[in-house]
Amino acid sequence: MFESIGWAEILVLGIAGLFILGPERLPSAAAWVGRSMRKVREFATGARDQLKGELGTDFDDLRKPLQDLQQLRNFDPKQMVAKQLFGDDSNGVKPNGYASTQPAIPPVPPAAAPKPEPPRAPGERPPIDPDAT
């Protein structure tokens, strides 16, 4: 419910409450807010339990679209792309085709280094290589 409120905002609210209410009334106001939040949470839990008791298995069918909406609300394009590229599918194969059970591709051996040419005299032509054709 209050996921977007950070410590900085709570500190600002505390300082504002200290200036508005004063140090003698601030503890009683904080206790009142805590009791009120607890009552609201208890009412919500009671209403959910009552609905679950009355609807039975239909309650889960009712909650499914709401959970889907919650997932859309928490939609993050970066996480979605990362999941599509690197997440495991149900059979263990990732969507990009890589599976950890596939054999590793052996490394390609490095190419042989060319043989150094013997030193030549100035103006001498290089020898003709018969394998070059």
Short mmCIF file of N, CA and C in Angstrom, two decimals:
data_model
loop_
_atom_site.label_atom_id
_atom_site.label_comp_id
_atom_site.label_asym_id
_atom_site.label_seq_id
_atom_site.Cartn_x
_atom_site.Cartn_y
_atom_site.Cartn_z
N MET A 1 0.82 -1.19 0.00
CA MET A 1 0.00 0.00 0.00
C MET A 1 0.87 1.25 0.00
N PHE A 2 1.93 1.25 0.81
CA PHE A 2 2.80 2.41 0.89
C PHE A 2 4.18 2.09 0.34
N GLU A 3 4.25 1.32 -0.76
CA GLU A 3 5.54 0.93 -1.32
C GLU A 3 6.30 2.11 -1.89
N SER A 4 5.59 3.14 -2.35
CA SER A 4 6.26 4.25 -3.00
C SER A 4 6.75 5.30 -2.01
N ILE A 5 6.44 5.14 -0.74
CA ILE A 5 6.89 6.11 0.27
C ILE A 5 8.23 5.65 0.81
N GLY A 6 9.23 6.51 0.70
CA GLY A 6 10.56 6.19 1.17
C GLY A 6 10.83 6.82 2.53
N TRP A 7 12.04 6.58 3.04
CA TRP A 7 12.41 7.11 4.35
C TRP A 7 12.46 8.63 4.35
N ALA A 8 12.82 9.23 3.23
CA ALA A 8 12.89 10.69 3.16
C ALA A 8 11.50 11.30 3.35
N GLU A 9 10.49 10.70 2.71
CA GLU A 9 9.13 11.23 2.85
C GLU A 9 8.61 11.05 4.27
N ILE A 10 8.94 9.91 4.88
CA ILE A 10 8.50 9.68 6.26
C ILE A 10 9.16 10.70 7.19
N LEU A 11 10.42 11.00 6.96
CA LEU A 11 11.12 11.99 7.77
C LEU A 11 10.50 13.37 7.60
N VAL A 12 10.15 13.75 6.37
CA VAL A 12 9.51 15.04 6.13
C VAL A 12 8.15 15.10 6.83
N LEU A 13 7.37 14.02 6.75
CA LEU A 13 6.07 13.99 7.44
C LEU A 13 6.25 14.09 8.95
N GLY A 14 7.26 13.44 9.51
CA GLY A 14 7.51 13.51 10.94
C GLY A 14 7.88 14.91 11.38
N ILE A 15 8.74 15.57 10.62
CA ILE A 15 9.13 16.94 10.96
C ILE A 15 7.95 17.90 10.82
N ALA A 16 7.15 17.71 9.75
CA ALA A 16 5.96 18.56 9.58
C ALA A 16 4.98 18.33 10.73
N GLY A 17 4.80 17.06 11.12
CA GLY A 17 3.91 16.78 12.25
C GLY A 17 4.43 17.38 13.55
N LEU A 18 5.73 17.38 13.72
CA LEU A 18 6.33 17.98 14.92
C LEU A 18 6.06 19.47 14.96
N PHE A 19 6.17 20.15 13.82
CA PHE A 19 5.90 21.59 13.79
C PHE A 19 4.41 21.88 13.92
N ILE A 20 3.56 21.09 13.30
CA ILE A 20 2.11 21.36 13.33
C ILE A 20 1.51 21.00 14.68
N LEU A 21 1.78 19.80 15.17
CA LEU A 21 1.15 19.33 16.40
C LEU A 21 1.94 19.70 17.65
N GLY A 22 3.21 19.83 17.52
CA GLY A 22 4.04 20.11 18.69
C GLY A 22 4.51 18.81 19.32
N PRO A 23 5.56 18.89 20.13
CA PRO A 23 6.13 17.66 20.70
C PRO A 23 5.23 16.99 21.74
N GLU A 24 4.30 17.72 22.36
CA GLU A 24 3.45 17.08 23.37
C GLU A 24 2.29 16.30 22.76
N ARG A 25 1.80 16.69 21.57
CA ARG A 25 0.66 15.98 20.97
C ARG A 25 1.09 14.99 19.88
N LEU A 26 2.32 15.02 19.42
CA LEU A 26 2.76 14.16 18.33
C LEU A 26 2.71 12.67 18.68
N PRO A 27 3.15 12.22 19.88
CA PRO A 27 3.07 10.78 20.18
C PRO A 27 1.63 10.25 20.20
N SER A 28 0.70 11.03 20.75
CA SER A 28 -0.70 10.56 20.78
C SER A 28 -1.29 10.53 19.37
N ALA A 29 -0.90 11.47 18.49
CA ALA A 29 -1.39 11.47 17.11
C ALA A 29 -0.82 10.27 16.35
N ALA A 30 0.46 9.94 16.58
CA ALA A 30 1.06 8.78 15.90
C ALA A 30 0.38 7.49 16.37
N ALA A 31 0.07 7.40 17.67
CA ALA A 31 -0.63 6.21 18.18
C ALA A 31 -2.02 6.10 17.57
N TRP A 32 -2.72 7.23 17.42
CA TRP A 32 -4.05 7.22 16.82
C TRP A 32 -3.98 6.75 15.36
N VAL A 33 -2.98 7.22 14.61
CA VAL A 33 -2.83 6.80 13.21
C VAL A 33 -2.54 5.30 13.15
N GLY A 34 -1.69 4.80 14.05
CA GLY A 34 -1.38 3.37 14.08
C GLY A 34 -2.62 2.53 14.38
N ARG A 35 -3.43 2.95 15.36
CA ARG A 35 -4.66 2.22 15.69
C ARG A 35 -5.64 2.24 14.53
N SER A 36 -5.75 3.39 13.87
CA SER A 36 -6.68 3.50 12.73
C SER A 36 -6.24 2.60 11.58
N MET A 37 -4.95 2.56 11.29
CA MET A 37 -4.46 1.70 10.22
C MET A 37 -4.69 0.22 10.55
N ARG A 38 -4.50 -0.13 11.81
CA ARG A 38 -4.75 -1.52 12.24
C ARG A 38 -6.22 -1.88 12.07
N LYS A 39 -7.13 -0.96 12.42
CA LYS A 39 -8.57 -1.22 12.26
C LYS A 39 -8.93 -1.39 10.79
N VAL A 40 -8.39 -0.53 9.95
CA VAL A 40 -8.68 -0.63 8.51
C VAL A 40 -8.19 -1.96 7.96
N ARG A 41 -7.00 -2.38 8.38
CA ARG A 41 -6.45 -3.66 7.93
C ARG A 41 -7.32 -4.82 8.41
N GLU A 42 -7.79 -4.75 9.67
CA GLU A 42 -8.67 -5.81 10.19
C GLU A 42 -9.99 -5.85 9.44
N PHE A 43 -10.56 -4.68 9.11
CA PHE A 43 -11.80 -4.64 8.35
C PHE A 43 -11.62 -5.26 6.97
N ALA A 44 -10.51 -4.94 6.33
CA ALA A 44 -10.25 -5.48 4.99
C ALA A 44 -10.06 -7.00 5.05
N THR A 45 -9.33 -7.47 6.06
CA THR A 45 -9.13 -8.91 6.21
C THR A 45 -10.44 -9.62 6.49
N GLY A 46 -11.26 -9.03 7.35
CA GLY A 46 -12.57 -9.62 7.66
C GLY A 46 -13.47 -9.67 6.44
N ALA A 47 -13.49 -8.60 5.65
CA ALA A 47 -14.32 -8.58 4.44
C ALA A 47 -13.84 -9.63 3.44
N ARG A 48 -12.53 -9.77 3.31
CA ARG A 48 -11.99 -10.78 2.39
C ARG A 48 -12.34 -12.19 2.85
N ASP A 49 -12.20 -12.44 4.15
CA ASP A 49 -12.55 -13.76 4.68
C ASP A 49 -14.03 -14.06 4.52
N GLN A 50 -14.87 -13.05 4.74
CA GLN A 50 -16.31 -13.25 4.59
C GLN A 50 -16.66 -13.55 3.13
N LEU A 51 -16.07 -12.81 2.19
CA LEU A 51 -16.32 -13.08 0.78
C LEU A 51 -15.84 -14.47 0.39
N LYS A 52 -14.67 -14.85 0.90
CA LYS A 52 -14.13 -16.16 0.59
C LYS A 52 -15.03 -17.25 1.13
N GLY A 53 -15.60 -17.05 2.32
CA GLY A 53 -16.51 -18.03 2.90
C GLY A 53 -17.81 -18.16 2.13
N GLU A 54 -18.34 -17.03 1.66
CA GLU A 54 -19.61 -17.05 0.95
C GLU A 54 -19.47 -17.54 -0.50
N LEU A 55 -18.39 -17.15 -1.17
CA LEU A 55 -18.23 -17.52 -2.57
C LEU A 55 -17.58 -18.88 -2.77
N GLY A 56 -16.78 -19.32 -1.81
CA GLY A 56 -16.11 -20.62 -1.93
C GLY A 56 -15.09 -20.63 -3.04
N THR A 57 -15.25 -21.58 -3.97
CA THR A 57 -14.27 -21.71 -5.06
C THR A 57 -14.40 -20.58 -6.09
N ASP A 58 -15.55 -19.94 -6.14
CA ASP A 58 -15.73 -18.83 -7.08
C ASP A 58 -14.87 -17.63 -6.69
N PHE A 59 -14.45 -17.58 -5.43
CA PHE A 59 -13.62 -16.47 -4.96
C PHE A 59 -12.29 -16.45 -5.70
N ASP A 60 -11.71 -17.63 -5.95
CA ASP A 60 -10.45 -17.70 -6.69
C ASP A 60 -10.63 -17.24 -8.12
N ASP A 61 -11.77 -17.58 -8.73
CA ASP A 61 -12.05 -17.13 -10.09
C ASP A 61 -12.22 -15.61 -10.13
N LEU A 62 -12.75 -15.04 -9.06
CA LEU A 62 -12.92 -13.60 -8.97
C LEU A 62 -11.58 -12.89 -8.78
N ARG A 63 -10.68 -13.51 -8.05
CA ARG A 63 -9.38 -12.89 -7.76
C ARG A 63 -8.42 -12.98 -8.94
N LYS A 64 -8.59 -13.94 -9.82
CA LYS A 64 -7.67 -14.13 -10.95
C LYS A 64 -7.55 -12.88 -11.82
N PRO A 65 -8.65 -12.27 -12.29
CA PRO A 65 -8.49 -11.04 -13.09
C PRO A 65 -7.85 -9.90 -12.31
N LEU A 66 -8.12 -9.83 -11.02
CA LEU A 66 -7.51 -8.78 -10.21
C LEU A 66 -6.01 -8.99 -10.08
N GLN A 67 -5.58 -10.24 -9.97
CA GLN A 67 -4.14 -10.51 -9.92
C GLN A 67 -3.48 -10.19 -11.26
N ASP A 68 -4.18 -10.47 -12.36
CA ASP A 68 -3.65 -10.12 -13.67
C ASP A 68 -3.48 -8.61 -13.82
N LEU A 69 -4.45 -7.86 -13.30
CA LEU A 69 -4.34 -6.40 -13.34
C LEU A 69 -3.17 -5.92 -12.49
N GLN A 70 -2.95 -6.56 -11.34
CA GLN A 70 -1.83 -6.19 -10.49
C GLN A 70 -0.50 -6.46 -11.19
N GLN A 71 -0.43 -7.56 -11.93
CA GLN A 71 0.79 -7.85 -12.68
C GLN A 71 1.01 -6.81 -13.77
N LEU A 72 -0.05 -6.34 -14.42
CA LEU A 72 0.09 -5.30 -15.43
C LEU A 72 0.52 -3.98 -14.80
N ARG A 73 0.06 -3.73 -13.59
CA ARG A 73 0.45 -2.50 -12.90
C ARG A 73 1.94 -2.52 -12.58
N ASN A 74 2.48 -3.69 -12.30
CA ASN A 74 3.90 -3.83 -11.98
C ASN A 74 4.72 -4.15 -13.22
N PHE A 75 4.19 -3.90 -14.40
CA PHE A 75 4.86 -4.22 -15.66
C PHE A 75 6.13 -3.39 -15.81
N ASP A 76 7.23 -4.04 -16.07
CA ASP A 76 8.51 -3.38 -16.29
C ASP A 76 9.07 -3.91 -17.61
N PRO A 77 9.19 -3.06 -18.63
CA PRO A 77 9.65 -3.55 -19.93
C PRO A 77 11.03 -4.20 -19.87
N LYS A 78 11.94 -3.68 -19.06
CA LYS A 78 13.28 -4.27 -18.98
C LYS A 78 13.21 -5.69 -18.45
N GLN A 79 12.40 -5.90 -17.40
CA GLN A 79 12.28 -7.25 -16.84
C GLN A 79 11.61 -8.19 -17.84
N MET A 80 10.63 -7.69 -18.58
CA MET A 80 9.93 -8.53 -19.55
C MET A 80 10.89 -8.99 -20.66
N VAL A 81 11.72 -8.07 -21.16
CA VAL A 81 12.67 -8.43 -22.21
C VAL A 81 13.70 -9.41 -21.66
N ALA A 82 14.20 -9.15 -20.46
CA ALA A 82 15.18 -10.06 -19.86
C ALA A 82 14.58 -11.44 -19.64
N LYS A 83 13.32 -11.50 -19.22
CA LYS A 83 12.67 -12.79 -19.00
C LYS A 83 12.49 -13.53 -20.32
N GLN A 84 12.12 -12.81 -21.38
CA GLN A 84 11.93 -13.45 -22.67
C GLN A 84 13.24 -13.94 -23.26
N LEU A 85 14.31 -13.20 -23.03
CA LEU A 85 15.60 -13.59 -23.60
C LEU A 85 16.32 -14.64 -22.77
N PHE A 86 16.27 -14.51 -21.45
CA PHE A 86 17.10 -15.34 -20.60
C PHE A 86 16.32 -16.24 -19.65
N GLY A 87 15.00 -16.12 -19.58
CA GLY A 87 14.21 -16.93 -18.66
C GLY A 87 14.01 -18.33 -19.18
N ASP A 88 13.88 -19.30 -18.27
CA ASP A 88 13.66 -20.68 -18.66
C ASP A 88 12.21 -20.89 -19.04
N ASP A 89 11.99 -21.67 -20.06
CA ASP A 89 10.65 -22.07 -20.45
C ASP A 89 10.27 -23.29 -19.61
N SER A 90 9.08 -23.80 -19.78
CA SER A 90 8.63 -24.92 -18.95
C SER A 90 9.45 -26.19 -19.21
N ASN A 91 10.03 -26.34 -20.40
CA ASN A 91 10.80 -27.56 -20.69
C ASN A 91 12.29 -27.37 -20.44
N GLY A 92 12.70 -26.24 -19.86
CA GLY A 92 14.10 -26.02 -19.56
C GLY A 92 14.88 -25.36 -20.67
N VAL A 93 14.24 -25.16 -21.82
CA VAL A 93 14.91 -24.50 -22.94
C VAL A 93 14.54 -23.03 -22.90
N LYS A 94 15.52 -22.19 -23.01
CA LYS A 94 15.28 -20.76 -22.97
C LYS A 94 14.68 -20.32 -24.30
N PRO A 95 13.92 -19.21 -24.32
CA PRO A 95 13.30 -18.75 -25.57
C PRO A 95 14.31 -18.43 -26.65
N ASN A 96 15.56 -18.13 -26.29
CA ASN A 96 16.55 -17.85 -27.32
C ASN A 96 17.18 -19.12 -27.88
N GLY A 97 16.67 -20.32 -27.45
CA GLY A 97 17.13 -21.58 -27.99
C GLY A 97 18.24 -22.22 -27.21
N TYR A 98 18.77 -21.55 -26.23
CA TYR A 98 19.88 -22.10 -25.44
C TYR A 98 19.33 -22.93 -24.30
N ALA A 99 19.83 -24.12 -24.14
CA ALA A 99 19.47 -24.96 -23.00
C ALA A 99 20.76 -25.41 -22.34
N SER A 100 20.76 -25.46 -21.04
CA SER A 100 21.98 -25.84 -20.34
C SER A 100 22.31 -27.32 -20.57
N THR A 101 21.36 -28.12 -21.05
CA THR A 101 21.61 -29.53 -21.29
C THR A 101 22.24 -29.77 -22.65
N GLN A 102 22.28 -28.76 -23.52
CA GLN A 102 22.89 -28.94 -24.82
C GLN A 102 24.40 -29.06 -24.66
N PRO A 103 25.04 -29.87 -25.48
CA PRO A 103 26.50 -30.00 -25.35
C PRO A 103 27.18 -28.69 -25.73
N ALA A 104 28.28 -28.44 -25.09
CA ALA A 104 29.03 -27.22 -25.37
C ALA A 104 29.74 -27.36 -26.71
N ILE A 105 29.84 -26.30 -27.43
CA ILE A 105 30.54 -26.30 -28.72
C ILE A 105 32.03 -26.28 -28.42
N PRO A 106 32.78 -27.22 -29.02
CA PRO A 106 34.21 -27.24 -28.73
C PRO A 106 34.87 -25.98 -29.28
N PRO A 107 35.89 -25.48 -28.61
CA PRO A 107 36.54 -24.27 -29.10
C PRO A 107 37.28 -24.54 -30.40
N VAL A 108 37.33 -23.55 -31.25
CA VAL A 108 38.02 -23.67 -32.54
C VAL A 108 39.51 -23.51 -32.27
N PRO A 109 40.33 -24.47 -32.76
CA PRO A 109 41.77 -24.33 -32.52
C PRO A 109 42.31 -23.12 -33.27
N PRO A 110 43.31 -22.46 -32.72
CA PRO A 110 43.86 -21.29 -33.42
C PRO A 110 44.54 -21.71 -34.71
N ALA A 111 44.51 -20.83 -35.68
CA ALA A 111 45.14 -21.11 -36.98
C ALA A 111 46.65 -21.16 -36.80
N ALA A 112 47.26 -21.99 -37.63
CA ALA A 112 48.72 -22.13 -37.55
C ALA A 112 49.37 -20.81 -37.96
N ALA A 113 50.40 -20.47 -37.27
CA ALA A 113 51.12 -19.23 -37.57
C ALA A 113 51.86 -19.40 -38.88
N PRO A 114 51.89 -18.37 -39.74
CA PRO A 114 52.61 -18.49 -41.01
C PRO A 114 54.12 -18.61 -40.76
N LYS A 115 54.75 -19.34 -41.67
CA LYS A 115 56.20 -19.53 -41.55
C LYS A 115 56.90 -18.23 -41.93
N PRO A 116 57.90 -17.87 -41.19
CA PRO A 116 58.63 -16.65 -41.56
C PRO A 116 59.41 -16.88 -42.86
N GLU A 117 59.45 -15.87 -43.69
CA GLU A 117 60.17 -15.98 -44.95
C GLU A 117 61.67 -15.80 -44.69
N PRO A 118 62.47 -16.52 -45.44
CA PRO A 118 63.92 -16.33 -45.29
C PRO A 118 64.31 -14.95 -45.80
N PRO A 119 65.35 -14.41 -45.28
CA PRO A 119 65.76 -13.07 -45.73
C PRO A 119 66.15 -13.10 -47.21
N ARG A 120 65.85 -12.02 -47.91
CA ARG A 120 66.13 -11.90 -49.35
C ARG A 120 67.11 -10.77 -49.58
N ALA A 121 67.79 -10.92 -50.66
CA ALA A 121 68.71 -9.85 -51.06
C ALA A 121 67.89 -8.73 -51.68
N PRO A 122 68.43 -7.51 -51.66
CA PRO A 122 67.69 -6.40 -52.28
C PRO A 122 67.46 -6.65 -53.77
N GLY A 123 66.22 -6.47 -54.22
CA GLY A 123 65.85 -6.64 -55.61
C GLY A 123 65.48 -8.07 -55.95
N GLU A 124 65.62 -9.01 -55.04
CA GLU A 124 65.29 -10.41 -55.31
C GLU A 124 63.78 -10.60 -55.17
N ARG A 125 63.21 -11.38 -56.08
CA ARG A 125 61.77 -11.65 -56.03
C ARG A 125 61.48 -12.77 -55.04
N PRO A 126 60.29 -12.73 -54.43
CA PRO A 126 59.95 -13.83 -53.52
C PRO A 126 59.71 -15.11 -54.31
N PRO A 127 59.99 -16.25 -53.69
CA PRO A 127 59.78 -17.52 -54.43
C PRO A 127 58.29 -17.75 -54.64
N ILE A 128 57.97 -18.49 -55.71
CA ILE A 128 56.58 -18.81 -56.04
C ILE A 128 56.18 -20.04 -55.23
N ASP A 129 55.04 -19.91 -54.56
CA ASP A 129 54.54 -21.01 -53.71
C ASP A 129 53.63 -21.88 -54.56
N PRO A 130 53.97 -23.15 -54.78
CA PRO A 130 53.10 -24.00 -55.63
C PRO A 130 51.78 -24.33 -54.95
N ASP A 131 51.67 -24.25 -53.62
CA ASP A 131 50.41 -24.58 -52.93
C ASP A 131 49.43 -23.41 -52.95
N ALA A 132 49.85 -22.23 -53.35
CA ALA A 132 49.01 -21.04 -53.30
C ALA A 132 47.96 -21.05 -54.39
N THR A 133 48.08 -21.87 -55.44
CA THR A 133 47.11 -21.87 -56.52
C THR A 133 45.93 -22.72 -56.27
#
